[in-house]
């Protein structure tokens, strides 16, 4: 028996008992049965909404799976014919617009100068041990030794 059916059954019992709704007990029982009816309607609406959302999420998941399959298939097709790919150009690192970003494996460090300027530098500068702040001209020194 569903919650709606149970609520209707209680309403029918109340009507069948011919309760005096003018007495204190009758008023209370009638109010409780009405409240149960309202709660049942709200709960049914929430359940229907939850089912609809669940169905929509299932459809979205299927669409995303299809998109993922399409993208993965397209990526695999890009390198199926290795004869068309020029492996000798690997040392030149350009993005789609032709900008050179250098070695992607290099680490960029940053240090904050006393003047508040943040200075970025690479491994080469770190090994040199110092850099000059372009903002104030102060020499910033650093070391790579551990102080254990």
PDB file of C-alpha atoms in Angstrom, residues 72-140:
ATOM      1  CA  UNK A  72      38.708   9.551 -27.548  1.00  0.00           C
ATOM      2  CA  UNK A  73      38.062   8.053 -30.980  1.00  0.00           C
ATOM      3  CA  UNK A  74      39.098  11.333 -32.618  1.00  0.00           C
ATOM      4  CA  UNK A  75      42.337  11.499 -30.577  1.00  0.00           C
ATOM      5  CA  UNK A  76      43.228   7.945 -31.549  1.00  0.00           C
ATOM      6  CA  UNK A  77      42.641   8.787 -35.215  1.00  0.00           C
ATOM      7  CA  UNK A  78      45.093  11.717 -34.991  1.00  0.00           C
ATOM      8  CA  UNK A  79      48.072   9.381 -34.567  1.00  0.00           C
ATOM      9  CA  UNK A  80      46.917   6.325 -36.509  1.00  0.00           C
ATOM     10  CA  UNK A  81      49.071   7.251 -39.497  1.00  0.00           C
ATOM     11  CA  UNK A  82      52.537   7.869 -38.022  1.00  0.00           C
ATOM     12  CA  UNK A  83      53.978   8.524 -41.493  1.00  0.00           C
ATOM     13  CA  UNK A  84      52.175  11.888 -41.565  1.00  0.00           C
ATOM     14  CA  UNK A  85      53.668  12.993 -38.238  1.00  0.00           C
ATOM     15  CA  UNK A  86      57.103  14.654 -38.315  1.00  0.00           C
ATOM     16  CA  UNK A  87      58.907  13.387 -35.219  1.00  0.00           C
ATOM     17  CA  UNK A  88      61.973  15.541 -35.984  1.00  0.00           C
ATOM     18  CA  UNK A  89      60.102  18.717 -35.002  1.00  0.00           C
ATOM     19  CA  UNK A  90      59.677  17.637 -31.365  1.00  0.00           C
ATOM     20  CA  UNK A  91      62.377  20.012 -30.024  1.00  0.00           C
ATOM     21  CA  UNK A  92      60.381  23.008 -31.247  1.00  0.00           C
ATOM     22  CA  UNK A  93      57.525  23.466 -28.824  1.00  0.00           C
ATOM     23  CA  UNK A  94      54.777  25.613 -30.296  1.00  0.00           C
ATOM     24  CA  UNK A  95      51.147  25.781 -29.396  1.00  0.00           C
ATOM     25  CA  UNK A  96      48.387  26.131 -31.985  1.00  0.00           C
ATOM     26  CA  UNK A  97      49.078  29.841 -32.460  1.00  0.00           C
ATOM     27  CA  UNK A  98      52.832  29.443 -32.941  1.00  0.00           C
ATOM     28  CA  UNK A  99      54.013  30.767 -29.580  1.00  0.00           C
ATOM     29  CA  UNK A 100      57.198  29.210 -28.168  1.00  0.00           C
ATOM     30  CA  UNK A 101      56.820  28.291 -24.509  1.00  0.00           C
ATOM     31  CA  UNK A 102      60.244  26.654 -24.160  1.00  0.00           C
ATOM     32  CA  UNK A 103      60.905  23.455 -22.285  1.00  0.00           C
ATOM     33  CA  UNK A 104      57.671  22.264 -20.640  1.00  0.00           C
ATOM     34  CA  UNK A 105      59.662  20.219 -18.120  1.00  0.00           C
ATOM     35  CA  UNK A 106      61.477  23.255 -16.678  1.00  0.00           C
ATOM     36  CA  UNK A 107      60.389  24.457 -13.261  1.00  0.00           C
ATOM     37  CA  UNK A 108      59.674  28.118 -12.676  1.00  0.00           C
ATOM     38  CA  UNK A 109      60.462  29.493  -9.217  1.00  0.00           C
ATOM     39  CA  UNK A 110      59.416  32.781  -7.690  1.00  0.00           C
ATOM     40  CA  UNK A 111      60.822  34.912  -4.908  1.00  0.00           C
ATOM     41  CA  UNK A 112      59.426  38.046  -3.305  1.00  0.00           C
ATOM     42  CA  UNK A 113      61.803  41.001  -3.078  1.00  0.00           C
ATOM     43  CA  UNK A 114      61.844  43.339  -0.082  1.00  0.00           C
ATOM     44  CA  UNK A 115      60.165  45.946  -2.317  1.00  0.00           C
ATOM     45  CA  UNK A 116      57.162  43.580  -2.728  1.00  0.00           C
ATOM     46  CA  UNK A 117      57.869  42.676  -6.350  1.00  0.00           C
ATOM     47  CA  UNK A 118      57.624  38.958  -7.187  1.00  0.00           C
ATOM     48  CA  UNK A 119      60.434  37.781  -9.454  1.00  0.00           C
ATOM     49  CA  UNK A 120      60.131  34.559 -11.491  1.00  0.00           C
ATOM     50  CA  UNK A 121      63.230  32.561 -12.443  1.00  0.00           C
ATOM     51  CA  UNK A 122      64.239  29.144 -13.773  1.00  0.00           C
ATOM     52  CA  UNK A 123      66.706  26.358 -12.875  1.00  0.00           C
ATOM     53  CA  UNK A 124      69.619  28.135 -14.544  1.00  0.00           C
ATOM     54  CA  UNK A 125      69.160  31.243 -12.406  1.00  0.00           C
ATOM     55  CA  UNK A 126      68.699  29.089  -9.302  1.00  0.00           C
ATOM     56  CA  UNK A 127      72.048  27.405  -9.962  1.00  0.00           C
ATOM     57  CA  UNK A 128      73.675  30.834 -10.465  1.00  0.00           C
ATOM     58  CA  UNK A 129      72.601  31.705  -6.905  1.00  0.00           C
ATOM     59  CA  UNK A 130      71.261  35.227  -7.415  1.00  0.00           C
ATOM     60  CA  UNK A 131      69.031  37.471  -9.463  1.00  0.00           C
ATOM     61  CA  UNK A 132      68.557  41.219  -9.658  1.00  0.00           C
ATOM     62  CA  UNK A 133      65.104  42.597  -8.917  1.00  0.00           C
ATOM     63  CA  UNK A 134      63.928  44.456 -12.025  1.00  0.00           C
ATOM     64  CA  UNK A 135      61.820  46.770  -9.868  1.00  0.00           C
ATOM     65  CA  UNK A 136      64.361  48.097  -7.356  1.00  0.00           C
ATOM     66  CA  UNK A 137      67.699  46.704  -8.596  1.00  0.00           C
ATOM     67  CA  UNK A 138      68.483  44.827  -5.358  1.00  0.00           C
ATOM     68  CA  UNK A 139      70.421  41.543  -5.705  1.00  0.00           C
ATOM     69  CA  UNK A 140      68.421  38.598  -4.395  1.00  0.00           C
TER      70      UNK A 140
END
